[in-house]
């Protein structure tokens, strides 16, 4: 599932966005709006969580109903990049602080 979704995603990404190597073989970057649109409409994902990674980066985890997940970093410049993808995402729920 992840490979077919990534293939679909890559079809619409300009070659220049694929120039930098990363742990997922290629970094896929788009404007924040385009990335969100592709995650929702092409991958069928929704944002599950987000947090700050320094003053200029937001990290988001997007998941689909099948358990595939995508980690995206959005930079202060407005550029969003997929930095990791995987499968078998499991929601663990909130921990009781007591």
C-alpha positions as YAML, in Angstrom:
chain: A
units: angstrom
residues:
- id: 1
  name: UNK
  ca: [0.00, 0.00, 0.00]
- id: 2
  name: UNK
  ca: [2.76, 2.44, 0.92]
- id: 3
  name: UNK
  ca: [4.66, 1.81, -2.32]
- id: 4
  name: UNK
  ca: [1.61, 2.37, -4.50]
- id: 5
  name: UNK
  ca: [0.67, 5.51, -2.58]
- id: 6
  name: UNK
  ca: [4.23, 6.83, -2.81]
- id: 7
  name: UNK
  ca: [4.28, 6.10, -6.54]
- id: 8
  name: UNK
  ca: [1.08, 8.10, -7.02]
- id: 9
  name: UNK
  ca: [2.53, 10.90, -4.95]
- id: 10
  name: UNK
  ca: [5.77, 10.95, -6.93]
- id: 11
  name: UNK
  ca: [3.99, 11.26, -10.27]
- id: 12
  name: UNK
  ca: [2.86, 14.78, -9.39]
- id: 13
  name: UNK
  ca: [6.12, 15.95, -7.75]
- id: 14
  name: UNK
  ca: [8.63, 17.90, -9.82]
- id: 15
  name: UNK
  ca: [11.98, 16.16, -10.35]
- id: 16
  name: UNK
  ca: [13.83, 19.03, -8.63]
- id: 17
  name: UNK
  ca: [12.03, 18.20, -5.38]
- id: 18
  name: UNK
  ca: [13.59, 14.73, -5.44]
- id: 19
  name: UNK
  ca: [17.22, 15.77, -5.57]
- id: 20
  name: UNK
  ca: [18.16, 15.30, -1.89]
- id: 21
  name: UNK
  ca: [18.80, 11.77, -0.51]
- id: 22
  name: UNK
  ca: [17.11, 10.80, 2.78]
- id: 23
  name: UNK
  ca: [16.15, 7.74, 4.81]
- id: 24
  name: UNK
  ca: [13.11, 7.18, 2.54]
- id: 25
  name: UNK
  ca: [15.38, 7.36, -0.53]
- id: 26
  name: UNK
  ca: [14.10, 10.76, -1.65]
- id: 27
  name: UNK
  ca: [12.75, 13.80, 0.18]
- id: 28
  name: UNK
  ca: [9.42, 14.90, -1.20]
- id: 29
  name: UNK
  ca: [8.70, 18.61, -0.67]
- id: 30
  name: UNK
  ca: [5.79, 20.83, -1.63]
- id: 31
  name: UNK
  ca: [4.17, 24.01, -0.37]
- id: 32
  name: UNK
  ca: [2.22, 23.40, 2.83]
- id: 33
  name: UNK
  ca: [-1.13, 23.72, 1.01]
- id: 34
  name: UNK
  ca: [-0.17, 21.29, -1.78]
- id: 35
  name: UNK
  ca: [1.29, 18.79, 0.70]
- id: 36
  name: UNK
  ca: [-1.89, 18.85, 2.78]
- id: 37
  name: UNK
  ca: [-4.03, 18.41, -0.33]
- id: 38
  name: UNK
  ca: [-1.95, 15.43, -1.53]
- id: 39
  name: UNK
  ca: [-1.92, 13.76, 1.89]
- id: 40
  name: UNK
  ca: [-5.70, 14.04, 2.16]
- id: 41
  name: UNK
  ca: [-6.77, 13.33, -1.43]
- id: 42
  name: UNK
  ca: [-4.03, 11.05, -2.82]
- id: 43
  name: UNK
  ca: [-3.01, 9.13, 0.29]
- id: 44
  name: UNK
  ca: [-6.36, 9.27, 2.14]
- id: 45
  name: UNK
  ca: [-4.59, 10.43, 5.30]
- id: 46
  name: UNK
  ca: [-5.54, 12.70, 8.15]
- id: 47
  name: UNK
  ca: [-3.32, 14.47, 10.64]
- id: 48
  name: UNK
  ca: [-3.09, 12.59, 13.93]
- id: 49
  name: UNK
  ca: [-0.54, 14.63, 15.86]
- id: 50
  name: UNK
  ca: [1.83, 17.54, 15.62]
- id: 51
  name: UNK
  ca: [4.54, 19.27, 17.61]
- id: 52
  name: UNK
  ca: [7.35, 21.79, 17.39]
- id: 53
  name: UNK
  ca: [10.88, 20.86, 16.40]
- id: 54
  name: UNK
  ca: [12.56, 24.13, 17.23]
- id: 55
  name: UNK
  ca: [11.26, 27.62, 16.56]
- id: 56
  name: UNK
  ca: [10.98, 27.18, 12.78]
- id: 57
  name: UNK
  ca: [9.74, 23.61, 12.24]
- id: 58
  name: UNK
  ca: [6.47, 21.78, 12.86]
- id: 59
  name: UNK
  ca: [6.42, 17.97, 12.76]
- id: 60
  name: UNK
  ca: [3.16, 16.22, 11.83]
- id: 61
  name: UNK
  ca: [2.19, 12.57, 11.67]
- id: 62
  name: UNK
  ca: [-0.51, 11.69, 9.14]
- id: 63
  name: UNK
  ca: [-2.19, 8.27, 9.05]
- id: 64
  name: UNK
  ca: [-4.72, 6.44, 6.91]
- id: 65
  name: UNK
  ca: [-7.37, 3.87, 7.87]
- id: 66
  name: UNK
  ca: [-5.05, 0.99, 6.90]
- id: 67
  name: UNK
  ca: [-2.33, 1.98, 9.37]
- id: 68
  name: UNK
  ca: [0.10, 3.58, 6.90]
- id: 69
  name: UNK
  ca: [1.75, 6.70, 8.33]
- id: 70
  name: UNK
  ca: [3.65, 9.67, 6.97]
- id: 71
  name: UNK
  ca: [5.84, 12.10, 8.93]
- id: 72
  name: UNK
  ca: [6.00, 15.63, 7.53]
- id: 73
  name: UNK
  ca: [8.12, 18.59, 8.61]
- id: 74
  name: UNK
  ca: [6.84, 22.05, 7.73]
- id: 75
  name: UNK
  ca: [9.38, 24.86, 7.78]
- id: 76
  name: UNK
  ca: [8.82, 28.54, 8.56]
- id: 77
  name: UNK
  ca: [9.33, 29.20, 4.84]
- id: 78
  name: UNK
  ca: [6.04, 27.39, 4.12]
- id: 79
  name: UNK
  ca: [7.74, 24.34, 2.56]
- id: 80
  name: UNK
  ca: [6.59, 20.91, 3.80]
- id: 81
  name: UNK
  ca: [8.67, 17.75, 3.32]
- id: 82
  name: UNK
  ca: [7.91, 14.07, 3.87]
- id: 83
  name: UNK
  ca: [10.79, 12.77, 5.98]
- id: 84
  name: UNK
  ca: [9.56, 9.26, 6.83]
- id: 85
  name: UNK
  ca: [6.80, 6.78, 5.93]
- id: 86
  name: UNK
  ca: [5.80, 3.45, 7.41]
- id: 87
  name: UNK
  ca: [3.00, 1.08, 8.25]
- id: 88
  name: UNK
  ca: [1.21, -0.50, 11.20]
- id: 89
  name: UNK
  ca: [0.59, 2.79, 13.03]
- id: 90
  name: UNK
  ca: [-1.05, 2.10, 16.37]
- id: 91
  name: UNK
  ca: [-2.74, 4.71, 18.53]
- id: 92
  name: UNK
  ca: [-1.71, 4.16, 22.14]
- id: 93
  name: UNK
  ca: [-4.01, 6.74, 23.69]
- id: 94
  name: UNK
  ca: [-3.21, 9.25, 26.36]
- id: 95
  name: UNK
  ca: [-1.31, 8.21, 29.43]
- id: 96
  name: UNK
  ca: [-2.87, 8.73, 32.83]
- id: 97
  name: UNK
  ca: [-0.56, 11.13, 34.67]
- id: 98
  name: UNK
  ca: [-1.42, 9.52, 38.03]
...
